[in-house]
Coordinates of C-alpha atoms and ligand atoms in Angstrom, one line a residue:
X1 CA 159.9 80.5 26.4
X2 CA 157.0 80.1 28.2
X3 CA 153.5 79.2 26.3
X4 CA 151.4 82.3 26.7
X5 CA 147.6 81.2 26.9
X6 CA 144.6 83.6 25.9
X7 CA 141.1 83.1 26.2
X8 CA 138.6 84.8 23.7
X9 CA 135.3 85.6 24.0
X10 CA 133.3 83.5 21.5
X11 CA 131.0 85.4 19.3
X12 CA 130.5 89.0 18.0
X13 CA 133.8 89.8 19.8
X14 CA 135.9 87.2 18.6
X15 CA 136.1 87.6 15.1
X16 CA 136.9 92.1 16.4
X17 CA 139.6 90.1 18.4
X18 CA 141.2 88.3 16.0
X19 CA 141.2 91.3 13.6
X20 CA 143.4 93.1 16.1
X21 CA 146.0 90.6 16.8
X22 CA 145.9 89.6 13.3
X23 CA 146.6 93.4 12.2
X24 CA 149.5 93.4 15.2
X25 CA 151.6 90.3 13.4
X26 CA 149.3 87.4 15.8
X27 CA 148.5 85.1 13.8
X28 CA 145.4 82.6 14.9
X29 CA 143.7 82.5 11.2
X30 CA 142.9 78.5 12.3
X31 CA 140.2 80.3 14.8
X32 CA 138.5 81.5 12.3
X33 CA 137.3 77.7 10.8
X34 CA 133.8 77.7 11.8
X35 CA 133.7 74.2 10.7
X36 CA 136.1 73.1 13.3
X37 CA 135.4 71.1 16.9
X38 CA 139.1 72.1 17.9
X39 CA 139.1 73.7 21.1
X40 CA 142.9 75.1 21.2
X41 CA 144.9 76.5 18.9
X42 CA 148.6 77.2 19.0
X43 CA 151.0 79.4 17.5
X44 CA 154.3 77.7 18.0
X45 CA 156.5 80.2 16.6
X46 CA 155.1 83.2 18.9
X47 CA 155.1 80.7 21.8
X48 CA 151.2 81.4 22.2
X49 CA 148.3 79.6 22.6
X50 CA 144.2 80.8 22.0
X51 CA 141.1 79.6 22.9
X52 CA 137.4 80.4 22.7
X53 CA 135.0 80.5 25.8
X54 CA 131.6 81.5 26.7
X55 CA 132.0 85.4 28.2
X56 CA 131.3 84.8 31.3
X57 CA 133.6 81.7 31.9
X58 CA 136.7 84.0 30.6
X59 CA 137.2 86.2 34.1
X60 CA 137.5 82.8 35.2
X61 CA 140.0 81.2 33.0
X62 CA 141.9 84.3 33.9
X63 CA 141.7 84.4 37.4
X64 CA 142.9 80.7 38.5
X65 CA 145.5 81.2 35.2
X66 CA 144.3 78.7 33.0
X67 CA 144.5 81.5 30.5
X68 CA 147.6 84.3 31.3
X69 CA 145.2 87.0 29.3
X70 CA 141.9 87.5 28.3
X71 CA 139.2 89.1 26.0
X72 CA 136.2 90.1 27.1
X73 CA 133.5 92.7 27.4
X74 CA 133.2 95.0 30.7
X75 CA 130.0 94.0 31.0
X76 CA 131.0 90.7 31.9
X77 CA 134.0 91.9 34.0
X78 CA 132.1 94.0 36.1
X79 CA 128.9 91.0 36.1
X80 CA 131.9 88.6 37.2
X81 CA 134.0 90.6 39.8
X82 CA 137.2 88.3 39.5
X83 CA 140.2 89.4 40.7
X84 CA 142.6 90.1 37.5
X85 CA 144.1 92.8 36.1
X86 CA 141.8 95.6 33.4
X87 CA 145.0 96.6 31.7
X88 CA 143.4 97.5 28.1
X89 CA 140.6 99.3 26.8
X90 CA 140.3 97.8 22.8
X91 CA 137.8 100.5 22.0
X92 CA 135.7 97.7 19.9
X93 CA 131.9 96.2 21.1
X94 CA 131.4 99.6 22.0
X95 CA 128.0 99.9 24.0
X96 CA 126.4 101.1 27.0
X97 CA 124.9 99.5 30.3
X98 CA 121.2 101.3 30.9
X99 CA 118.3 101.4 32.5
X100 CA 115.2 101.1 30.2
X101 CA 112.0 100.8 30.0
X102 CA 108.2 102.7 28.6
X103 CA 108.5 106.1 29.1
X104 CA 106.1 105.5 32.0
X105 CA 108.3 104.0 34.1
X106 CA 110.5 107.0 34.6
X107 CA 108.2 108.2 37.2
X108 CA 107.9 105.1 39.1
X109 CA 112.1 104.9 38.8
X110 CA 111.9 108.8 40.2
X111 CA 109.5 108.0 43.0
X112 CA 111.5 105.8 44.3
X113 CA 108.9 103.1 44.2
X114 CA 109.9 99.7 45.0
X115 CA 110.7 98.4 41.2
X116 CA 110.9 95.3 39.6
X117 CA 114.3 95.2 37.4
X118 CA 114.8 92.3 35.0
X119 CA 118.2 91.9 33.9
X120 CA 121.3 89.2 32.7
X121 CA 123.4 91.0 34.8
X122 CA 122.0 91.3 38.4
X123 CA 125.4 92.2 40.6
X124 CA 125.6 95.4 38.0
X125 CA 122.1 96.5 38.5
X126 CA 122.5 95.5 42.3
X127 CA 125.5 98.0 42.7
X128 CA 123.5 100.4 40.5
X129 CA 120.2 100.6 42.3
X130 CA 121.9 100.5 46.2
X131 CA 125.0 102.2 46.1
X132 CA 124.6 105.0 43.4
X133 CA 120.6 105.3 43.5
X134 CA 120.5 104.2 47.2
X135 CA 116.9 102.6 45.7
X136 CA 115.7 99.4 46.9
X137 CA 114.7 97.3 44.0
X138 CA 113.3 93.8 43.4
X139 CA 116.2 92.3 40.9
X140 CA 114.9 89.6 38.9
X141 CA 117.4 87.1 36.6
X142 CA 117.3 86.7 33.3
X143 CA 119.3 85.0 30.3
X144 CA 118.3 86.6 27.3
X145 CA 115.8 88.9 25.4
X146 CA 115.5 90.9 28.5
X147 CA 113.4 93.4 26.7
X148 CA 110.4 91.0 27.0
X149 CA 110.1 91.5 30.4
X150 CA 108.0 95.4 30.6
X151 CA 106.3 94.1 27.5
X152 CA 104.9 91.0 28.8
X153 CA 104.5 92.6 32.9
X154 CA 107.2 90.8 34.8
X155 CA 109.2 93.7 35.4
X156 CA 109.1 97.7 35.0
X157 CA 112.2 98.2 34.0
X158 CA 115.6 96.4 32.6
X159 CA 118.8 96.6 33.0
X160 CA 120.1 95.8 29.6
X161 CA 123.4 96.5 27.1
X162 CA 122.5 99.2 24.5
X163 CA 124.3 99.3 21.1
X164 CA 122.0 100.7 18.2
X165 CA 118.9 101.3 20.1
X166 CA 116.9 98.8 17.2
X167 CA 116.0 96.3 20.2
X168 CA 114.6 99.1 22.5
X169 CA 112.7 101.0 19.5
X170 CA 111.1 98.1 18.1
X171 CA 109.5 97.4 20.9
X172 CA 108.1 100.4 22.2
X173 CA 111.0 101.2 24.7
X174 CA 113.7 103.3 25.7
X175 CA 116.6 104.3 27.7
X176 CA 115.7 106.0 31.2
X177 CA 119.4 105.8 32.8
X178 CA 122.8 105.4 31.8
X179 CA 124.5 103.1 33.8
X180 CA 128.3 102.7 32.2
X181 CA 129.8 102.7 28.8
X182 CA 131.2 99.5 27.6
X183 CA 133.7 97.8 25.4
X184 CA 136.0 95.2 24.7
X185 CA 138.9 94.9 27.7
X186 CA 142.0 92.8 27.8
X187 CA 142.4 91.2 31.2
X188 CA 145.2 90.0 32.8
X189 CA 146.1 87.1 35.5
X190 CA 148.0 88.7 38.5
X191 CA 150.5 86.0 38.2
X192 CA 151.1 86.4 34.9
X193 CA 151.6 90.1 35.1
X194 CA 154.4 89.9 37.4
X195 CA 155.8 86.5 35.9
X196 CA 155.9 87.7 32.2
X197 CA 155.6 91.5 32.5
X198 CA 157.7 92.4 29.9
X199 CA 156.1 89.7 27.2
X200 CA 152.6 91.7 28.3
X201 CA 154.1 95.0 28.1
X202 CA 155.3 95.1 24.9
X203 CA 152.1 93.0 23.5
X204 CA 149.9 95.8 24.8
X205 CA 152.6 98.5 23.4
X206 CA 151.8 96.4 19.6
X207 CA 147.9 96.3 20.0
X208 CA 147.7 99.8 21.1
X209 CA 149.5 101.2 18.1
X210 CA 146.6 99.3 16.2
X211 CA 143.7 100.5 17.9
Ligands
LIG301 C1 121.8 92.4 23.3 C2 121.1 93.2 24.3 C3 120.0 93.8 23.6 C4 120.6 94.0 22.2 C5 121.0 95.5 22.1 O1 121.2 91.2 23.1 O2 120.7 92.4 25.4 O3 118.9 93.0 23.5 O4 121.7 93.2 22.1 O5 121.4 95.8 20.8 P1 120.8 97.0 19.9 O6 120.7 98.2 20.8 O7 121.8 97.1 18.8 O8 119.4 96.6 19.5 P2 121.8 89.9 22.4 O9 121.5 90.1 20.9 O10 123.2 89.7 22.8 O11 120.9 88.7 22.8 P3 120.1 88.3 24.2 O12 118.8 89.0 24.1 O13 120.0 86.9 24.1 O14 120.9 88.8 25.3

């Protein structure tokens, strides 16, 4: 049998990731080692190998099949755009794509002002602000505590992921817009779908029963 190859997404959804397939009989308990420098770990006996990966790398693992299936936010699927299969929702990492911002912005969003619009995921709040706000918008990159941006003036609003709301409230903000709901998706190569369909099926038949 051929070695099945997954890449995880490394962080807070990889330990919610192992906890499913550990639950569905998949053993990868070496993963969990935080001490470890091991890259790859293999389960011989399922014919299965796992790996961990920065989020955005995994649509690309999965797309030129280095990895047959992957785990990973749809956040990052939709950021990404890779061609692969969404053929799971795993209901965990719950959260929600919105606009945000001080309540003052929601009049300059409303106006249809042109906006600044800081945010780690610019192809989401590109598709966002042309094609379902038809708004043109000055989108500016960012790689991490997006939230800074209205405070400190380089922006008026964000584009950010919501889970709790702590982030926003601390800091004096809030959510304007919903963009999308989010969670935890397995993806799929489109070789591997059609190469080792049944080997996928009946995986996503075990995890579901879990969920
Ligand atoms: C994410 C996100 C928000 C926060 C939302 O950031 O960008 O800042 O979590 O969570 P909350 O609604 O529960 O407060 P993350 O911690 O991943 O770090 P980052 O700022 O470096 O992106």
């Amino acid at each position: 049998m051929r070695m099945l190859t997954f890449a995880l997404t490394k962080g807070r959804l990889a330990e919610k990731t192992l906890d499913l397939f550990e639950k569905a009989g998949i053993s990868c308990t070496q993963m969990r080692d935080k001490q470890t420098r091991r890259l790859i770990f293999v389960n011989e006996e399922l014919r299965m190998s796992f790996f961990l990966a920065k989020g955005p790398d995994v649509p690309t693992y999965v797309e030129y099949g280095a990895a047959d299936i992957g785990i990973v936010g749809k956040d990052t699927i939709l950021e990404e755009g890779r061609r692969l299969y969404e053929v799971m929702d795993l209901k965990f990492g719950a959260c929600r794509m919105c606009v945000c911002g001080p309540e003052s912005a929601r009049e300059l969003l409303d106006s249809k002002q042109l906006i600044r619009v800081a945010t780690k995921y610019p192809h989401i709040a590109k598709d966002y602000f042309y094609n379902r706000r038809h708004q043109t918008v000055d989108i500016i990159k960012l790689n991490g505590s997006i939230e800074l941006a209205p405070i400190v003036g380089l922006s008026e609003v964000i584009v950010d992921i919501v889970e709790t709301g702590n982030t926003l409230r601390e800091n004096g903000l809030k959510v304007l817009e919903e963009v999308c709901p989010l969670s935890a998706r397995m993806v799929v190569n489109q070789v591997s779908m059609k190469m080792e369909d049944e080997r996928i099926r009946s995986l996503i038949t075990q995890l579901r029963k879990m969920i």
